[in-house]
XYZ file of C-alpha atoms in Angstrom:
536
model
C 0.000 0.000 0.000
C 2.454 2.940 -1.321
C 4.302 5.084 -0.354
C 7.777 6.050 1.528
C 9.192 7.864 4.534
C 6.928 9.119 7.350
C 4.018 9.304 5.708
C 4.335 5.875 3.683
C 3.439 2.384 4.556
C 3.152 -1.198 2.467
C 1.031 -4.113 2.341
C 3.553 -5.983 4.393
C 2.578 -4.405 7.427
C -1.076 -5.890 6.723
C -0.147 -9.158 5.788
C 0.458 -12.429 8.089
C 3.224 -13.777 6.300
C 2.395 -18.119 7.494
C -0.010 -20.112 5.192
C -1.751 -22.757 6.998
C -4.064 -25.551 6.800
C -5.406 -27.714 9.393
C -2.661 -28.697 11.605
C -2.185 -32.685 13.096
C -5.232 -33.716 15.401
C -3.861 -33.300 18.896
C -4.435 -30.530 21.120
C -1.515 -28.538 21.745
C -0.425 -26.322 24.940
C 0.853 -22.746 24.232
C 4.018 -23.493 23.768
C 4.012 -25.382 21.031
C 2.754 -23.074 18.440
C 6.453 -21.837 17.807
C 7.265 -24.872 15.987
C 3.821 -26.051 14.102
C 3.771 -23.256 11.255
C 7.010 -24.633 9.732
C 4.671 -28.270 9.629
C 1.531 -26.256 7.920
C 3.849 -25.244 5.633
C 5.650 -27.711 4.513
C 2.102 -29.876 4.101
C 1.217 -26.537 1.828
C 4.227 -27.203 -0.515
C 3.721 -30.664 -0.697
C -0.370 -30.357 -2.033
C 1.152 -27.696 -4.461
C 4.000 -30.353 -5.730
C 1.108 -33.139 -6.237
C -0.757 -30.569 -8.862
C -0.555 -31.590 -12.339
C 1.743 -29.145 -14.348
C -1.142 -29.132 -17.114
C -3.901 -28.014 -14.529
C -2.193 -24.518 -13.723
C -0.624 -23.740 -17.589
C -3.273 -21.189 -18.581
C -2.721 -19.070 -15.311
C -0.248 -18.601 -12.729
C 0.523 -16.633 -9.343
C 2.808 -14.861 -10.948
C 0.811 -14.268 -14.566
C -2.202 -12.598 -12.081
C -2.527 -8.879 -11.903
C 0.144 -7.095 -9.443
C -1.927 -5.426 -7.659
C -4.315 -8.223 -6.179
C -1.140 -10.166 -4.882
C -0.821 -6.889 -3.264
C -3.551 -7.244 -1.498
C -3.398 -7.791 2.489
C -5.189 -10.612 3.979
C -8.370 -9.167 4.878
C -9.940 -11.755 6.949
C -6.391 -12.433 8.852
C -5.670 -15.537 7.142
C -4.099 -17.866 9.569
C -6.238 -17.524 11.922
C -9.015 -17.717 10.214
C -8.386 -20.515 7.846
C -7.479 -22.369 11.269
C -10.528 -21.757 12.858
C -12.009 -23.029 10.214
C -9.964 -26.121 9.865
C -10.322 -26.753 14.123
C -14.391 -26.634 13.726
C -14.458 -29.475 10.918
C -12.545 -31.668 13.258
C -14.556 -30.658 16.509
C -17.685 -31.905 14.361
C -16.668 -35.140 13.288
C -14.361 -35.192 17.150
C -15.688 -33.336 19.861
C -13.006 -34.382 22.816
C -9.826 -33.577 20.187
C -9.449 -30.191 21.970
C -9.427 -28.856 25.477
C -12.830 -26.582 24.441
C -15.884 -28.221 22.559
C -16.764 -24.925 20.056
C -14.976 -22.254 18.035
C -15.833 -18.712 19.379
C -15.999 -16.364 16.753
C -14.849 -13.089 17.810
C -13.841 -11.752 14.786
C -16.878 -11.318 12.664
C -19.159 -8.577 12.665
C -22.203 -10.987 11.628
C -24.506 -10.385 14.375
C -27.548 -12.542 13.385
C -24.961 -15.890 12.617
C -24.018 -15.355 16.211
C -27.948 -15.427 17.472
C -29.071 -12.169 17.078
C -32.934 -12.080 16.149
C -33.813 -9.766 13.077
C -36.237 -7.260 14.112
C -39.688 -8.193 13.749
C -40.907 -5.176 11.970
C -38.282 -5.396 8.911
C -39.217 -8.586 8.360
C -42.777 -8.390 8.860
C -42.731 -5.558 5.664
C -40.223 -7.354 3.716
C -41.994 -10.659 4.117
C -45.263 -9.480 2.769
C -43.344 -6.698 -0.117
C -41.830 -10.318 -1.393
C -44.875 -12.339 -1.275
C -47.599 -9.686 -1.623
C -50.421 -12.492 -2.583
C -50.014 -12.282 1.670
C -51.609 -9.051 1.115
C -54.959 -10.274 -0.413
C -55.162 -12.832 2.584
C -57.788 -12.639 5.926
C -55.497 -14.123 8.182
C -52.436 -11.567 7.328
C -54.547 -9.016 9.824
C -53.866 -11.700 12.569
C -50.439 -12.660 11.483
C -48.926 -9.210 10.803
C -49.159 -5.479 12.565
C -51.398 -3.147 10.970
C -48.573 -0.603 10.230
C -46.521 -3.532 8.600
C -49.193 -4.139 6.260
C -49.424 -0.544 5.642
C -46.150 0.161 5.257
C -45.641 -2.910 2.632
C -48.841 -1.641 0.963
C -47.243 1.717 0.040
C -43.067 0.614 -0.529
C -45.006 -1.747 -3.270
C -46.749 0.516 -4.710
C -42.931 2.343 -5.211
C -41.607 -0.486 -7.194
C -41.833 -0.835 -10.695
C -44.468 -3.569 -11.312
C -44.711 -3.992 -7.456
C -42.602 -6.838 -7.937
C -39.428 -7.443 -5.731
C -37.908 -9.567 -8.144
C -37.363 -6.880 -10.703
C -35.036 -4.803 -11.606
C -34.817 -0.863 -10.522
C -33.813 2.195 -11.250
C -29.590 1.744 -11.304
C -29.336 4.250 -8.455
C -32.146 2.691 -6.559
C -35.855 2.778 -6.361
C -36.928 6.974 -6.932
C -39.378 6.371 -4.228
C -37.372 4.374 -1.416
C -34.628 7.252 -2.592
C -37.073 9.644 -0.931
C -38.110 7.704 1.382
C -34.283 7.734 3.046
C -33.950 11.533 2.079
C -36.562 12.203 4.592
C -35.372 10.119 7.112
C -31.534 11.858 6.603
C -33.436 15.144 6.705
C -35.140 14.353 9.878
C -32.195 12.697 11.634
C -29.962 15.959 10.561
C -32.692 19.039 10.382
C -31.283 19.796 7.177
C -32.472 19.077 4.011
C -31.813 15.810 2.103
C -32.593 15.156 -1.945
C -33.444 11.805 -2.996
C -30.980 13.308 -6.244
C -28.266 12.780 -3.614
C -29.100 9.086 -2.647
C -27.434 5.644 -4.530
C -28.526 3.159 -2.991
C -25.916 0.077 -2.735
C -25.752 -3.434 -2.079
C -24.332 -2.046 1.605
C -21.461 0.089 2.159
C -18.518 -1.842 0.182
C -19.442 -1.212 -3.087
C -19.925 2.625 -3.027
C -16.593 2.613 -1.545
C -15.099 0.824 -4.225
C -17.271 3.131 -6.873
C -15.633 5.867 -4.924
C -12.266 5.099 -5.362
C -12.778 4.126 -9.148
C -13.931 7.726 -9.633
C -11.457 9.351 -7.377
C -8.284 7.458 -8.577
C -6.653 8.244 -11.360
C -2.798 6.588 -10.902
C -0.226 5.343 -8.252
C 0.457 9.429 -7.648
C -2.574 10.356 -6.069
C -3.220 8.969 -2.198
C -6.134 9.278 0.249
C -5.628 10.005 3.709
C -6.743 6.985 5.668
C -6.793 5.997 9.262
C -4.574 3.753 11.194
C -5.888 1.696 12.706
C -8.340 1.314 9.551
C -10.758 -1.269 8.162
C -9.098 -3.211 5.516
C -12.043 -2.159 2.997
C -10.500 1.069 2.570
C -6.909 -0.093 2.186
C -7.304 -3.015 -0.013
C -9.397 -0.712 -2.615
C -6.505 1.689 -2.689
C -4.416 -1.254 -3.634
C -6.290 -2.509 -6.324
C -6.637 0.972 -7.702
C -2.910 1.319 -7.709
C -3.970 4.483 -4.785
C -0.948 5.447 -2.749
C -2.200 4.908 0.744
C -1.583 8.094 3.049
C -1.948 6.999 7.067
C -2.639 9.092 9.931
C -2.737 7.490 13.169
C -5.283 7.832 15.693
C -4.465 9.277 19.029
C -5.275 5.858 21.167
C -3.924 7.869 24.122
C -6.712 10.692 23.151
C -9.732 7.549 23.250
C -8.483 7.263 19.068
C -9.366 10.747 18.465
C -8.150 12.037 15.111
C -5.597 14.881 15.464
C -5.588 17.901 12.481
C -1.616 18.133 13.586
C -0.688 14.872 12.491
C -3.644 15.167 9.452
C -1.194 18.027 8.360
C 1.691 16.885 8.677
C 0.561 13.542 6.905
C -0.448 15.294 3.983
C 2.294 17.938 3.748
C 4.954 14.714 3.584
C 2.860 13.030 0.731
C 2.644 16.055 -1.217
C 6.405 16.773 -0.869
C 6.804 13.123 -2.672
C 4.507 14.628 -5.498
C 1.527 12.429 -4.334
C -2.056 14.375 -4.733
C -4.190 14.116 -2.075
C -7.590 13.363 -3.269
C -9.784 12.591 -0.001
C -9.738 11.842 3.625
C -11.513 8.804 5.162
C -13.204 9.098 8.458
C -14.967 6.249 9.938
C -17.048 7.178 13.280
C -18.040 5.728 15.105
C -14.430 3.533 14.640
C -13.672 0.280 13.536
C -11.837 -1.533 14.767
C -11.150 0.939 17.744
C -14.858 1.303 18.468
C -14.599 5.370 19.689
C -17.134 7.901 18.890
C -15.647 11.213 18.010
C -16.536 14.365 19.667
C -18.584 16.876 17.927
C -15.305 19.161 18.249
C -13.099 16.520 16.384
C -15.832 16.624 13.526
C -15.647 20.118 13.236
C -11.937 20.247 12.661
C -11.514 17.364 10.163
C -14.832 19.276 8.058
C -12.574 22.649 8.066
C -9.063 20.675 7.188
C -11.187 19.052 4.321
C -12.711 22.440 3.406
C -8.724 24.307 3.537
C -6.888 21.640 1.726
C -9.847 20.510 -0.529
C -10.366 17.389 0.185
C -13.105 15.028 -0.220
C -14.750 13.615 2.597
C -14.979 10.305 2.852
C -17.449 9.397 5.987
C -18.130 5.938 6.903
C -21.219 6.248 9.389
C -22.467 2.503 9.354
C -22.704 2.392 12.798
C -24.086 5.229 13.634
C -26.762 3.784 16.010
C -24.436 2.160 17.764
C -23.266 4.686 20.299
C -23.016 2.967 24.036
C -22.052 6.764 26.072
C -23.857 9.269 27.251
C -20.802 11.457 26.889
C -21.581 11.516 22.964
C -23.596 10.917 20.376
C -23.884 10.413 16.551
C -23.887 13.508 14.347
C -23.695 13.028 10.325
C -20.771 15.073 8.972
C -23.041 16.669 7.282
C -24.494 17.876 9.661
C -21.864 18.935 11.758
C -20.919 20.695 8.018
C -24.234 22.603 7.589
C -24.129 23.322 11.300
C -20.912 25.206 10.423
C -22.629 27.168 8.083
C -20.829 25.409 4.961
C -23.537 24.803 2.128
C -23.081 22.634 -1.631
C -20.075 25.479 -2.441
C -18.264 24.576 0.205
C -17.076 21.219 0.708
C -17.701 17.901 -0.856
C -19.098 14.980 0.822
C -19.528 11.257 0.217
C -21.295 8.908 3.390
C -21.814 6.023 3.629
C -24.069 3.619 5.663
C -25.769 0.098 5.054
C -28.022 -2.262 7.007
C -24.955 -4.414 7.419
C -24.026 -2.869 10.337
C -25.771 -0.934 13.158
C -27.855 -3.350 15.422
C -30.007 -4.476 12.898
C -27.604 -6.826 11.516
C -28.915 -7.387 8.461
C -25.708 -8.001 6.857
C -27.254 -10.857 4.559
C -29.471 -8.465 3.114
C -27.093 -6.157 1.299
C -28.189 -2.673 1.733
C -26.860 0.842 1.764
C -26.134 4.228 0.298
C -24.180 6.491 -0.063
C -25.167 9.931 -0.082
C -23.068 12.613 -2.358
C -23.105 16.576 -1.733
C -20.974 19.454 -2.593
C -20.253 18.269 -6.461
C -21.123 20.410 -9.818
C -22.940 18.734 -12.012
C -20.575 17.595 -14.530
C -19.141 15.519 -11.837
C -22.684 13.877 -10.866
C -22.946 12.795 -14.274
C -19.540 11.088 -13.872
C -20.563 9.447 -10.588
C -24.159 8.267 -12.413
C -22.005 6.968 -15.052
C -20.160 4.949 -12.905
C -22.998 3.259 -10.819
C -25.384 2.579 -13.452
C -22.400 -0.288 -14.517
C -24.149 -1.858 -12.388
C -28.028 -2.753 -13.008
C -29.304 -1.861 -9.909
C -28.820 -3.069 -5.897
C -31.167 -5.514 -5.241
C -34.345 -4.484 -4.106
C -34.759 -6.481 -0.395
C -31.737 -4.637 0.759
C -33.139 -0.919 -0.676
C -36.594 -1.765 1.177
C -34.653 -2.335 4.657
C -32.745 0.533 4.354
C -35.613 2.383 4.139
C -37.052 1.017 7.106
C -33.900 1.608 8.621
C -33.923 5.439 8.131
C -37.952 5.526 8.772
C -38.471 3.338 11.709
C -42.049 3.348 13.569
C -43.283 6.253 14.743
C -45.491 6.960 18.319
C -48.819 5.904 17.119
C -47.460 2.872 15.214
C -48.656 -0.786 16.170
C -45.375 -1.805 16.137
C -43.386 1.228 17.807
C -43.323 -0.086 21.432
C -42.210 -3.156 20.656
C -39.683 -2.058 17.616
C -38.152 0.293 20.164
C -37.797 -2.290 22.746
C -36.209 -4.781 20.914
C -33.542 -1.966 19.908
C -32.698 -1.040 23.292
C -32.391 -4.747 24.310
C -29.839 -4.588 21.681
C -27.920 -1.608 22.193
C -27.892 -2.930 26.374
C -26.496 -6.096 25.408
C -24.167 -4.422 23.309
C -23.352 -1.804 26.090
C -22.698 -4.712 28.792
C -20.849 -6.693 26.716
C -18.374 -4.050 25.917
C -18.223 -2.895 29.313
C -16.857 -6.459 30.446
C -14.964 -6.891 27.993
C -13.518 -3.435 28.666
C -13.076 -3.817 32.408
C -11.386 -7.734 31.616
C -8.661 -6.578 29.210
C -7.649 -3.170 31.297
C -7.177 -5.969 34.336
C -4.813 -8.491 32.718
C -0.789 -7.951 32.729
C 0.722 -5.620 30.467
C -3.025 -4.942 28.450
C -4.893 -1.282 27.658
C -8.229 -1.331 26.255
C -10.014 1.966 25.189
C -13.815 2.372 26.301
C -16.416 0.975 23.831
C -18.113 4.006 22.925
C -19.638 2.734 19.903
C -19.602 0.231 17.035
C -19.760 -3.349 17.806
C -15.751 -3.735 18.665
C -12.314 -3.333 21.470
C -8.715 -3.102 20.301
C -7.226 -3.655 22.975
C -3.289 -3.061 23.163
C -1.056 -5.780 24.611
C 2.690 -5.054 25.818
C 4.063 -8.872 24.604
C 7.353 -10.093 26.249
C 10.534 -10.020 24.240
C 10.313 -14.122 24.253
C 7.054 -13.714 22.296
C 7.764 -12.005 19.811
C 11.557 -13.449 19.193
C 9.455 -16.865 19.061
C 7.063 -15.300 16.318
C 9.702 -13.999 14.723
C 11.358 -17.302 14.697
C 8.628 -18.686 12.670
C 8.265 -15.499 10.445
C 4.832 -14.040 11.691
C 3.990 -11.004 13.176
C 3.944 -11.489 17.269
C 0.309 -10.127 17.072
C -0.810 -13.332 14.699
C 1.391 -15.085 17.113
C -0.548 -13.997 20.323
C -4.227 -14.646 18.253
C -2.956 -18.360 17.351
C -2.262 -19.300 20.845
C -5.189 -17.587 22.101
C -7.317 -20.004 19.708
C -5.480 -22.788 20.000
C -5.596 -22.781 23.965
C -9.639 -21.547 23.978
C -10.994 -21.704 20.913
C -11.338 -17.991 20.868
C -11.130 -16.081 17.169
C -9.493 -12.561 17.250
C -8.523 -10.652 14.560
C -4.908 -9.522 14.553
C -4.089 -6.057 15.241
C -1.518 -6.141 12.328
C -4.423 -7.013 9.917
C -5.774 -3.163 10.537
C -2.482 -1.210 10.791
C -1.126 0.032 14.113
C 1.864 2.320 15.234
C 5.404 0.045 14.966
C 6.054 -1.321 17.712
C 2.599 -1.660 19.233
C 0.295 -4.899 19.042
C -3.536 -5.133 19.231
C -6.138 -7.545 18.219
C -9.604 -6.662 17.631
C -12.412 -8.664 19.392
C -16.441 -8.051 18.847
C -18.483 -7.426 21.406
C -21.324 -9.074 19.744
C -21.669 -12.762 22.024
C -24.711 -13.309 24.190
C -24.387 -12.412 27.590
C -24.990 -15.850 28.920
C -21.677 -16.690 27.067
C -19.442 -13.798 28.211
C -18.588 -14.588 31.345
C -17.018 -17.857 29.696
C -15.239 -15.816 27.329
C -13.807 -13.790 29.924
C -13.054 -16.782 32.323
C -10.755 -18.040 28.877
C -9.114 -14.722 28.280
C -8.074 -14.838 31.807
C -6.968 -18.227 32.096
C -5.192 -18.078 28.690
C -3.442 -14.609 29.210
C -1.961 -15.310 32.570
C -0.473 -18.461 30.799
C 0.996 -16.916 27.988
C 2.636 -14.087 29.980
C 4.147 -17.024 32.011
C 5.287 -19.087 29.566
C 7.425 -16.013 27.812
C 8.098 -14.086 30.945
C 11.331 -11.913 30.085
């Protein structure tokens, strides 16, 4: 991910370096870990040697395109691929390991991890799908009143009032609306439908984004470290030169303007243009909300240096303080007085994230402001390569930005499955907070939003000359033993970015309650082991 000096970085420092595959079916203490990557990979080498040379002539590693080898491991390969592996065998042997489940704490898939879906979005989207339901006595009985009103009028915004169709390529001109009003009334400013694409959730207008803003390995966005790897690994593929600032993780991951300066003074003194800055609040992986007066700086840097803004707000609901709250950069922007002229602005949000959890579903937008109209053209252009985002995931983001309202059938009961939610959420965090700020040499910001902790950890010398020994970061090297003593999936901090030097691993915060007080119990148990094992 380009880029040199103080401002640089590369994919390397994304990119657990070990390839694995299931390892030997014994269960193995924490010390043993130093020596089993060498055996994955030697097993790796040994399936490639067995391959026919006539089954890989037309295409090669090497013959692929540059820039996806690039690419860092997104979904922190080794340990995932070992989870993986270790639940297979669990299934067909449930005594091989010293735990009887995989505990995934590295996916942001709420509903997979037992999460209900809200009983309102599907109540709509069950009856928009099959509307025969519709014509049906029994549907008063089976479904709330405003459900069956509410399906009653998004059908009659489709095309054919068939979900199966295709729409408009930037989204249904009525569901469009629909989520302008709701950005209107979450903002109090206004909100075109004009503005609205709606996406198959947040990762493709982010990609459509970067096609547009990207012209050659010379121009860079300014992206945050610790960032999601959605950002990054679109940069690479674009040939972008990735510009870092860090977070201030002593500040709760604030973003400072100082080191936003002097980030993009140093790129342009390589001759890199600076194109856009990406803000993603509240943060993943670092799970901070920023302060209204944070917002207001980064929307006058953009607005000085000319910048687009790039704000990720998918989990904007997700806010677990009373200290803050959400507010839109656009609306901190108009609140500033700064209109259209002033700056330009790209969010982005999707039914993915937030506690609905929809992230099967596939919706979002993005919303664009503060670009002529020559340059709307250009981003129509763009998204209409696509035929349209399918039409479940536009209904639920509609119902996302215009929940029920006091009056509603289903408004007590939408509202009180939310908060049950956002409590859970709120505990879980708070546990897992308090756990990791109590364990040897560990820090572990507050979870102010999002549905993640990054915790820091201070490793011993021994661990990391051992992960070095094997050629993996000592961050991967921490999140093997972790799973391989518990059962526990992390993500690496190493797979996000993080100052040199430091180490991290980001865990959700998205278990049932009943569960957490095992997962602590293993954190415990397994940290206090590991920092005895490689005491210096």
């Amino acid at each position: 991910m380009g880029g040199n000096g103080d401002w640089g970085g590369d994919s390397s420092s994304f990119v657990p370096t070990v390839e694995s595959t299931c390892h030997p079916p014994h269960a193995a203490p924490v010390t043993s870990p130093r020596s089993r990557p060498y055996r994955w990979r030697r097993r790796r080498r040994r399936k490639d040697e067995e391959m026919s040379p006539a089954s890989a002539r037309a295409l090669t590693v090497d013959s692929l395109n540059p820039k996806v080898l690039a690419l860092a491991d997104h979904l922190g390969g080794t340990i995932a691929r070992k989870a993986q592996c270790m639940q297979k065998e669990l299934e067909k042997n449930p005594s091989l390991y010293p735990f009887n489940e995989i505990i995934y704490c590295n996916l942001s898939n709420p509903q997979s991890l037992g999460q209900q879906p809200n009983k309102y979005f599907r109540e709509v989207l069950a009856l928009c799908d099959y509307p025969h339901l519709l014509d049906r006595c029994e549907t008063s009985y089976l479904f709330s009143s405003d459900a069956i009103a509410k399906a009653r009028e998004i059908l009659d915004l489709i095309p054919g009032r068939a979900t199966g169709g295709y729409s408009h390529c930037q989204g249904t001109e009525g569901l469009r609306n629909a989520i302008a009003t709701g950005i209107a009334s979450r903002d109090g400013f206004p909100c075109y439908k004009e503005d609205i694409f709606l996406t198959d959730g947040a990762a493709p207008p982010v990609h459509m984004v970067m096609h547009l803003l990207i012209r050659d390995e010379k121009d860079g966005i300014l992206c945050p470290i610790p960032s999601h790897f959605l950002y990054t690994n679109s940069m690479v593929l674009r040939g972008a030169t990735l510009v870092p600032y860090h977070l201030d993780e002593s500040g709760g991951w604030g973003v400072s303007i100082l080191d936003l300066k002097k980030q993009l003074d140093g790129a342009r003194s390589e001759g890199i243009t600076v194109r856009g800055l990406v803000v993603v609040n509240p943060g993943n992986p670092t799970g901070q909300v920023l302060a209204g007066e944070n917002q207001c700086e980064i929307v006058e840097f953009c607005r000085n240096e000319e910048l687009v803004l790039l704000a990720d707000e998918v989990y904007q609901e997700n806010v677990y303080t009373d200290e803050k709250k959400f507010n839109s950069f656009k609306k901190i922007a108009r609140s500033m007085g700064y209109g259209e002229g002033d700056i330009s602005l790209i969010s982005f949000h999707s039914i993915s994230n937030g506690y609905y959890g929809e992230c099967g579903s596939r919706g979002g937008y993005m919303e664009v402001t503060g670009f002529n109209s020559e340059v709307r053209n250009q981003v129509y252009k763009v998204a209409s390569l696509s035929s349209c985002s399918n039409i479940s995931g536009q209904i639920l983001m509609s119902l996302v930005m215009n929940p029920p309202k006091v009056g509603d059938e289903s408004y007590t009961s939408y509202w009180e499955e939310r908060e049950d939610i956002i409590s859970s959420l709120c505990h879980c965090g708070e546990a897992m907070v308090h756990t990791f700020n109590s364990l040897e040499g560990m820090t572990c910001s507050k979870a102010e939003g999002a549905m993640f902790v990054f915790p820091s950890v201070l490793l011993p010398t021994k661990a990391i000359a051992a992960a070095e020994a094997i050629s993996i970061k000592p961050d991967v090297f921490y999140a093997l033993c972790l799973l391989e003593s518990t059962g526990i999936v992390v993500l690496p901090g190493s797979v996000f970015g993080q100052v040199p030097g430091k180490w991290h691993f980001r865990c959700t915060i998205l278990q049932q309650e009943e569960k957490m007080q095992r997962i602590i119990y293993l954190f415990q148990a397994f940290h206090k082991a590991f920092m005895e094992e490689f005491r210096d």
